[in-house]
Amino acid sequence: MAIPSTVTTGQATGPGGPAVARRGGRGVLGGLSPRTSFILRRLGRVLVSLAIVIVATFLIVQLVPGDPVRAALGNSATPELVERTRADLGLNVPVPEQFVNYVSGLFRGDFGTAIGSQRPVADTIAQRFPVTLTLAVASFLLAAIGAFPIGVATAVSSRTGRRRLADLGVSGLLGVLIAIPSLLLAVGLIAVFSIGLKVLPAAGWGSFDQAILPVVALAVGPMAYLARIVHVEMLAVLEMPYMTTARSKRLPTHLVYLRHALPNMVTSTLTIGGIILTGMVAGTVLIETVFAIPGLGTSIVSSITSKDYPMIQGIVLVYAMLVLGLNLLIDVALATIDPRSSITEG
């Protein structure tokens, strides 16, 4: 068992501990365990946020200046075609009835019909969503796998004073990588590896070599940022009294880090990692566009260009649901890894 867990347990049973625990267990959801109450509160917030997003996506069409159908079909469309499209989209009924129809359709999995392709929006989303999710998750895993060793190594070397020049060099490189926009990095990778060296494809999706450049372009910046966070958190953990106690036991160095340092920096790092992941989901729009990847990002860009509002509504809603779902999963993971977060957070 890690030493800090023992320290925390001692604090929880001290003068302030029981009071905090009682507050967590006797809230609005009194009678439930603090973790269950915490998860239900988070789920409630997600549902409220989702309701706001649904209203916002519905208003996309209502707030468009002029006639959104005419804007989508262009001035060359005949009045009969415009009127028929308005009827197909349900825009010829009062706004409250449109909202009820929109929400009831969402509950049935009906996101409407795209103006351009005349296909159900749900079909396009179902076809392209796995591509976007795969790109975001693969990039995040690459960022996390790279960030932890770099952050831990630079923190340990900084504390011991060894390899100071190398540490400064790595820290400077991380700063540069954080500052480079993913769009610029993507163009640079294409110029070097696709046009210059001709070893990797510049566009497309479906094979491993086609995924390398987009995943790297999306992962490098977050990896550098997360490595900085790991570096700072690791330095703070290494100075904690329980680390001094662990070292005094003359345990092997790798056991001190693995058993006592790493578990106690996971919570804060996971919190930041969740924020980075949600940002990476939004970043897929740019990366998919640059590499011509058939995901939701390229679809929403083309929909905005063609003013296909039902498609825009559906994709924006799916992006929002994905971000909210990821945040909820991270909160649940935090409550599972560190039960203190479910007690002290509201």
Tab-separated table of C-alpha atoms in Angstrom:
chain	number	residue	atom	x	y	z
A	1	MET	CA	0.000	0.000	0.000
A	2	ALA	CA	1.301	3.438	-0.851
A	3	ILE	CA	2.322	5.579	2.079
A	4	PRO	CA	0.126	8.583	1.101
A	5	SER	CA	-2.973	6.442	1.232
A	6	THR	CA	-2.193	5.713	4.850
A	7	VAL	CA	-1.618	9.390	5.505
A	8	THR	CA	-4.905	10.290	3.851
A	9	THR	CA	-6.783	7.701	5.849
A	10	GLY	CA	-5.311	9.141	8.972
A	11	GLN	CA	-6.445	12.607	8.003
A	12	ALA	CA	-9.908	11.351	7.164
A	13	THR	CA	-10.291	9.905	10.627
A	14	GLY	CA	-8.834	12.974	12.300
A	15	PRO	CA	-10.704	16.025	13.520
A	16	GLY	CA	-11.578	17.294	10.047
A	17	GLY	CA	-12.002	13.979	8.275
A	18	PRO	CA	-15.373	12.760	9.559
A	19	ALA	CA	-16.945	16.163	8.979
A	20	VAL	CA	-15.929	16.112	5.327
A	21	ALA	CA	-17.138	12.561	4.901
A	22	ARG	CA	-20.487	13.414	6.514
A	23	ARG	CA	-20.965	16.355	4.188
A	24	GLY	CA	-20.395	14.061	1.220
A	25	GLY	CA	-22.868	11.448	2.436
A	26	ARG	CA	-25.728	13.672	3.704
A	27	GLY	CA	-26.210	16.010	0.786
A	28	VAL	CA	-29.230	16.160	-1.446
A	29	LEU	CA	-28.580	12.513	-2.243
A	30	GLY	CA	-28.153	11.557	1.407
A	31	GLY	CA	-28.108	7.863	2.133
A	32	LEU	CA	-25.991	7.076	-0.908
A	33	SER	CA	-22.265	6.497	-0.766
A	34	PRO	CA	-20.148	9.598	-1.493
A	35	ARG	CA	-18.951	8.112	-4.767
A	36	THR	CA	-22.462	7.240	-5.960
A	37	SER	CA	-23.707	10.692	-4.971
A	38	PHE	CA	-20.746	12.267	-6.787
A	39	ILE	CA	-21.405	10.299	-9.978
A	40	LEU	CA	-25.122	11.108	-9.914
A	41	ARG	CA	-24.351	14.815	-9.494
A	42	ARG	CA	-21.975	14.664	-12.435
A	43	LEU	CA	-24.592	12.799	-14.494
A	44	GLY	CA	-27.146	15.485	-13.640
A	45	ARG	CA	-24.766	18.194	-14.840
A	46	VAL	CA	-24.183	16.301	-18.071
A	47	LEU	CA	-27.917	16.057	-18.705
A	48	VAL	CA	-28.385	19.782	-18.055
A	49	SER	CA	-25.483	20.596	-20.385
A	50	LEU	CA	-26.918	18.278	-23.018
A	51	ALA	CA	-30.293	20.015	-22.785
A	52	ILE	CA	-28.593	23.385	-23.331
A	53	VAL	CA	-26.696	22.010	-26.330
A	54	ILE	CA	-29.915	20.637	-27.863
A	55	VAL	CA	-31.569	24.051	-27.568
A	56	ALA	CA	-28.483	25.722	-29.025
A	57	THR	CA	-28.318	23.372	-32.007
A	58	PHE	CA	-32.019	23.875	-32.661
A	59	LEU	CA	-31.486	27.648	-32.704
A	60	ILE	CA	-28.804	27.304	-35.408
A	61	VAL	CA	-31.511	27.226	-38.055
A	62	GLN	CA	-33.742	29.789	-36.352
A	63	LEU	CA	-30.979	32.386	-36.028
A	64	VAL	CA	-29.780	32.161	-39.635
A	65	PRO	CA	-30.526	35.511	-41.334
A	66	GLY	CA	-33.110	35.143	-44.084
A	67	ASP	CA	-34.392	31.791	-45.320
A	68	PRO	CA	-31.974	28.976	-44.368
A	69	VAL	CA	-33.376	26.708	-47.099
A	70	ARG	CA	-32.887	29.358	-49.774
A	71	ALA	CA	-29.376	29.974	-48.427
A	72	ALA	CA	-28.595	26.257	-48.687
A	73	LEU	CA	-30.124	25.677	-52.120
A	74	GLY	CA	-28.890	28.906	-53.671
A	75	ASN	CA	-30.617	31.562	-55.714
A	76	SER	CA	-30.995	29.248	-58.700
A	77	ALA	CA	-33.412	26.942	-56.860
A	78	THR	CA	-37.018	27.165	-57.971
A	79	PRO	CA	-39.684	28.337	-55.472
A	80	GLU	CA	-41.304	24.908	-55.715
A	81	LEU	CA	-38.072	23.171	-54.700
A	82	VAL	CA	-37.539	25.613	-51.824
A	83	GLU	CA	-41.062	25.109	-50.555
A	84	ARG	CA	-40.820	21.312	-50.862
A	85	THR	CA	-37.514	21.297	-48.976
A	86	ARG	CA	-38.984	23.486	-46.251
A	87	ALA	CA	-41.837	21.015	-45.879
A	88	ASP	CA	-39.441	18.056	-45.796
A	89	LEU	CA	-37.398	19.737	-43.052
A	90	GLY	CA	-40.520	20.622	-41.074
A	91	LEU	CA	-39.815	24.360	-41.260
A	92	ASN	CA	-43.335	25.315	-42.369
A	93	VAL	CA	-44.854	24.813	-38.912
A	94	PRO	CA	-44.667	27.112	-35.850
A	95	VAL	CA	-41.325	27.259	-34.037
A	96	PRO	CA	-42.530	25.539	-30.812
A	97	GLU	CA	-43.845	22.643	-32.894
A	98	GLN	CA	-40.528	22.513	-34.765
A	99	PHE	CA	-38.694	22.241	-31.428
A	100	VAL	CA	-40.947	19.432	-30.209
A	101	ASN	CA	-40.476	17.578	-33.501
A	102	TYR	CA	-36.688	18.135	-33.306
A	103	VAL	CA	-36.378	16.801	-29.752
A	104	SER	CA	-38.701	13.856	-30.334
A	105	GLY	CA	-36.694	13.007	-33.453
A	106	LEU	CA	-33.460	13.012	-31.454
A	107	PHE	CA	-34.949	10.524	-28.996
A	108	ARG	CA	-35.728	8.260	-31.970
A	109	GLY	CA	-32.207	8.683	-33.356
A	110	ASP	CA	-33.519	10.889	-36.182
A	111	PHE	CA	-31.163	13.834	-36.761
A	112	GLY	CA	-33.049	15.021	-39.828
A	113	THR	CA	-32.227	14.832	-43.523
A	114	ALA	CA	-29.216	16.481	-45.130
A	115	ILE	CA	-30.205	19.115	-47.690
A	116	GLY	CA	-27.346	18.337	-50.056
A	117	SER	CA	-27.336	14.536	-50.179
A	118	GLN	CA	-30.961	14.004	-49.128
A	119	ARG	CA	-29.655	11.205	-46.889
A	120	PRO	CA	-30.484	10.847	-43.199
A	121	VAL	CA	-27.948	12.770	-41.125
A	122	ALA	CA	-27.754	9.829	-38.717
A	123	ASP	CA	-26.432	7.606	-41.526
A	124	THR	CA	-23.590	10.002	-42.308
A	125	ILE	CA	-22.749	10.359	-38.613
A	126	ALA	CA	-22.752	6.594	-38.088
A	127	GLN	CA	-20.399	6.203	-41.039
A	128	ARG	CA	-17.941	8.930	-40.054
A	129	PHE	CA	-18.032	8.922	-36.243
A	130	PRO	CA	-15.774	5.832	-35.807
A	131	VAL	CA	-13.083	7.528	-37.900
A	132	THR	CA	-13.075	10.653	-35.746
A	133	LEU	CA	-13.183	8.671	-32.504
A	134	THR	CA	-10.303	6.441	-33.637
A	135	LEU	CA	-8.193	9.459	-34.581
A	136	ALA	CA	-8.840	11.219	-31.254
A	137	VAL	CA	-8.269	8.157	-29.061
A	138	ALA	CA	-5.116	7.047	-30.925
A	139	SER	CA	-3.675	10.546	-30.663
A	140	PHE	CA	-4.460	10.771	-26.960
A	141	LEU	CA	-2.877	7.385	-26.246
A	142	LEU	CA	0.257	8.426	-28.126
A	143	ALA	CA	0.342	11.715	-26.204
A	144	ALA	CA	-0.097	9.982	-22.830
A	145	ILE	CA	2.424	7.219	-23.558
A	146	GLY	CA	5.025	9.786	-24.580
A	147	ALA	CA	4.280	12.371	-21.901
A	148	PHE	CA	4.652	10.245	-18.774
A	149	PRO	CA	8.219	8.983	-19.353
A	150	ILE	CA	9.396	12.413	-20.481
A	151	GLY	CA	7.779	14.229	-17.558
A	152	VAL	CA	8.967	11.748	-14.948
A	153	ALA	CA	12.525	11.589	-16.339
A	154	THR	CA	12.941	15.367	-16.498
A	155	ALA	CA	11.512	15.774	-12.980
A	156	VAL	CA	13.850	13.171	-11.488
A	157	SER	CA	16.895	14.578	-13.273
A	158	SER	CA	15.968	18.126	-12.226
A	159	ARG	CA	15.638	17.157	-8.590
A	160	THR	CA	18.900	15.244	-8.445
A	161	GLY	CA	20.748	17.895	-10.446
A	162	ARG	CA	22.075	15.341	-12.888
A	163	ARG	CA	21.968	15.931	-16.632
A	164	ARG	CA	20.870	19.513	-16.083
A	165	LEU	CA	21.769	20.587	-19.611
A	166	ALA	CA	19.801	17.708	-21.098
A	167	ASP	CA	16.859	18.603	-18.867
A	168	LEU	CA	16.967	22.222	-19.997
A	169	GLY	CA	17.153	21.076	-23.613
A	170	VAL	CA	14.116	18.811	-23.237
A	171	SER	CA	12.157	21.513	-21.425
A	172	GLY	CA	12.957	24.004	-24.179
A	173	LEU	CA	11.937	21.509	-26.855
A	174	LEU	CA	8.643	20.856	-25.071
A	175	GLY	CA	7.981	24.582	-24.975
A	176	VAL	CA	8.573	24.835	-28.719
A	177	LEU	CA	6.294	21.881	-29.455
A	178	ILE	CA	3.526	23.388	-27.313
A	179	ALA	CA	3.784	26.660	-29.234
A	180	ILE	CA	3.495	25.062	-32.702
A	181	PRO	CA	-0.145	24.974	-33.901
A	182	SER	CA	-1.299	21.497	-34.932
A	183	LEU	CA	-2.307	22.848	-38.350
A	184	LEU	CA	1.207	24.163	-39.016
A	185	LEU	CA	2.741	20.944	-37.708
A	186	ALA	CA	0.493	18.895	-40.013
A	187	VAL	CA	1.598	20.897	-43.047
A	188	GLY	CA	5.242	20.524	-41.996
A	189	LEU	CA	4.911	16.751	-41.596
A	190	ILE	CA	3.356	16.466	-45.047
A	191	ALA	CA	6.140	18.583	-46.548
A	192	VAL	CA	8.881	16.453	-44.968
A	193	PHE	CA	7.553	12.883	-44.976
A	194	SER	CA	5.145	12.920	-47.919
A	195	ILE	CA	6.555	15.423	-50.389
A	196	GLY	CA	10.231	15.386	-49.399
A	197	LEU	CA	11.051	11.844	-48.278
A	198	LYS	CA	7.997	10.232	-49.933
A	199	VAL	CA	7.727	7.610	-47.190
A	200	LEU	CA	4.195	8.299	-45.917
A	201	PRO	CA	0.933	9.227	-47.658
A	202	ALA	CA	-0.259	12.807	-47.371
A	203	ALA	CA	-3.988	12.030	-47.318
A	204	GLY	CA	-6.576	9.336	-46.845
A	205	TRP	CA	-7.611	6.953	-44.118
A	206	GLY	CA	-7.924	3.200	-43.751
A	207	SER	CA	-4.379	1.879	-43.450
A	208	PHE	CA	-1.736	2.142	-40.738
A	209	ASP	CA	0.654	4.311	-42.752
A	210	GLN	CA	-2.171	6.731	-43.606
A	211	ALA	CA	-2.879	7.201	-39.888
A	212	ILE	CA	0.701	7.959	-38.789
A	213	LEU	CA	0.982	11.612	-39.820
A	214	PRO	CA	-2.476	12.750	-38.653
A	215	VAL	CA	-2.104	10.988	-35.305
A	216	VAL	CA	1.348	12.491	-34.768
A	217	ALA	CA	0.187	15.959	-35.824
A	218	LEU	CA	-2.691	15.845	-33.349
A	219	ALA	CA	-0.674	14.258	-30.517
A	220	VAL	CA	2.592	16.215	-30.420
A	221	GLY	CA	1.301	19.459	-28.884
A	222	PRO	CA	-0.839	17.774	-26.174
A	223	MET	CA	1.996	15.342	-25.424
A	224	ALA	CA	4.412	18.218	-24.787
A	225	TYR	CA	1.857	20.016	-22.626
A	226	LEU	CA	0.996	16.894	-20.652
A	227	ALA	CA	4.715	16.161	-20.154
A	228	ARG	CA	5.085	19.604	-18.585
A	229	ILE	CA	2.178	18.835	-16.242
A	230	VAL	CA	3.668	15.452	-15.304
A	231	HIS	CA	7.025	17.166	-14.703
A	232	VAL	CA	5.520	19.717	-12.297
A	233	GLU	CA	3.335	17.197	-10.487
A	234	MET	CA	6.229	14.759	-10.128
A	235	LEU	CA	8.476	17.446	-8.657
A	236	ALA	CA	5.780	18.306	-6.112
A	237	VAL	CA	5.274	14.649	-5.169
A	238	LEU	CA	9.011	14.033	-4.788
A	239	GLU	CA	9.194	16.733	-2.103
A	240	MET	CA	6.346	15.291	-0.030
A	241	PRO	CA	7.180	13.970	3.480
A	242	TYR	CA	5.940	10.472	2.621
A	243	MET	CA	8.562	10.290	-0.135
A	244	THR	CA	11.248	11.069	2.453
A	245	THR	CA	9.821	8.277	4.600
A	246	ALA	CA	9.852	5.895	1.654
A	247	ARG	CA	13.486	6.733	0.864
A	248	SER	CA	14.434	6.243	4.519
A	249	LYS	CA	13.258	2.637	4.257
A	250	ARG	CA	16.072	2.104	1.764
A	251	LEU	CA	13.703	0.726	-0.828
A	252	PRO	CA	15.041	0.361	-4.362
A	253	THR	CA	14.689	3.620	-6.250
A	254	HIS	CA	12.342	2.202	-8.881
A	255	LEU	CA	10.007	0.891	-6.147
A	256	VAL	CA	9.936	4.305	-4.482
A	257	TYR	CA	8.808	5.888	-7.730
A	258	LEU	CA	6.424	3.138	-8.837
A	259	ARG	CA	4.736	2.480	-5.489
A	260	HIS	CA	4.724	5.911	-3.873
A	261	ALA	CA	5.312	8.681	-6.427
A	262	LEU	CA	3.386	7.656	-9.541
A	263	PRO	CA	0.058	6.680	-7.883
A	264	ASN	CA	-0.089	10.045	-6.143
A	265	MET	CA	0.355	12.145	-9.260
A	266	VAL	CA	-2.201	10.243	-11.342
A	267	THR	CA	-5.291	12.109	-10.104
A	268	SER	CA	-4.226	15.620	-11.049
A	269	THR	CA	-2.603	14.414	-14.251
A	270	LEU	CA	-5.724	12.511	-15.260
A	271	THR	CA	-7.802	15.637	-14.700
A	272	ILE	CA	-5.586	17.651	-17.037
A	273	GLY	CA	-5.461	14.696	-19.432
A	274	GLY	CA	-9.242	14.734	-19.670
A	275	ILE	CA	-9.245	18.405	-20.586
A	276	ILE	CA	-6.578	17.726	-23.205
A	277	LEU	CA	-8.594	14.833	-24.646
A	278	THR	CA	-11.698	16.938	-25.097
A	279	GLY	CA	-9.555	19.573	-26.801
A	280	MET	CA	-8.136	16.907	-29.096
A	281	VAL	CA	-11.654	15.868	-30.101
A	282	ALA	CA	-12.258	19.425	-31.304
A	283	GLY	CA	-8.826	19.441	-32.954
A	284	THR	CA	-9.813	16.565	-35.213
A	285	VAL	CA	-11.749	19.047	-37.359
A	286	LEU	CA	-8.543	20.735	-38.551
A	287	ILE	CA	-6.489	17.559	-38.854
A	288	GLU	CA	-9.179	15.700	-40.797
A	289	THR	CA	-9.469	18.619	-43.183
A	290	VAL	CA	-5.708	18.831	-43.805
A	291	PHE	CA	-5.301	15.076	-44.376
A	292	ALA	CA	-8.653	14.601	-46.195
A	293	ILE	CA	-9.822	12.074	-43.620
A	294	PRO	CA	-13.488	11.063	-44.039
A	295	GLY	CA	-14.553	11.845	-40.486
A	296	LEU	CA	-17.000	14.205	-38.827
A	297	GLY	CA	-14.511	17.084	-39.068
A	298	THR	CA	-14.397	17.168	-42.868
A	299	SER	CA	-18.145	16.624	-42.964
A	300	ILE	CA	-18.907	19.632	-40.781
A	301	VAL	CA	-16.528	21.832	-42.767
A	302	SER	CA	-18.217	20.895	-46.043
A	303	SER	CA	-21.639	21.324	-44.403
A	304	ILE	CA	-20.770	24.838	-43.249
A	305	THR	CA	-19.539	25.674	-46.748
A	306	SER	CA	-22.739	24.384	-48.357
A	307	LYS	CA	-24.960	25.755	-45.541
A	308	ASP	CA	-26.394	22.294	-44.890
A	309	TYR	CA	-27.941	23.165	-41.535
A	310	PRO	CA	-29.440	19.774	-40.582
A	311	MET	CA	-25.982	18.218	-41.043
A	312	ILE	CA	-24.359	21.012	-39.019
A	313	GLN	CA	-26.908	20.544	-36.235
A	314	GLY	CA	-26.347	16.784	-36.083
A	315	ILE	CA	-22.548	16.884	-36.089
A	316	VAL	CA	-22.323	19.703	-33.543
A	317	LEU	CA	-24.656	17.756	-31.278
A	318	VAL	CA	-22.571	14.577	-31.636
A	319	TYR	CA	-19.338	16.467	-30.879
A	320	ALA	CA	-20.956	17.955	-27.768
A	321	MET	CA	-22.248	14.556	-26.641
A	322	LEU	CA	-18.798	13.053	-27.150
A	323	VAL	CA	-17.101	15.739	-25.059
A	324	LEU	CA	-19.717	15.494	-22.305
A	325	GLY	CA	-19.443	11.700	-22.292
A	326	LEU	CA	-15.655	11.817	-22.037
A	327	ASN	CA	-15.831	14.287	-19.165
A	328	LEU	CA	-18.265	12.022	-17.334
A	329	LEU	CA	-16.006	8.991	-17.847
A	330	ILE	CA	-13.031	10.938	-16.513
A	331	ASP	CA	-14.996	12.021	-13.447
A	332	VAL	CA	-16.008	8.418	-12.790
A	333	ALA	CA	-12.401	7.287	-13.232
A	334	LEU	CA	-11.212	9.964	-10.803
A	335	ALA	CA	-13.808	8.957	-8.223
A	336	THR	CA	-12.700	5.338	-8.582
A	337	ILE	CA	-8.959	5.990	-8.437
A	338	ASP	CA	-9.097	8.650	-5.717
A	339	PRO	CA	-12.289	8.470	-3.576
A	340	ARG	CA	-11.291	11.755	-1.910
A	341	SER	CA	-12.342	13.621	-5.076
A	342	SER	CA	-15.912	12.338	-4.680
A	343	ILE	CA	-16.013	13.574	-1.102
A	344	THR	CA	-14.454	17.008	-1.365
A	345	GLU	CA	-15.856	18.074	-4.747
A	346	GLY	CA	-19.386	19.281	-5.172
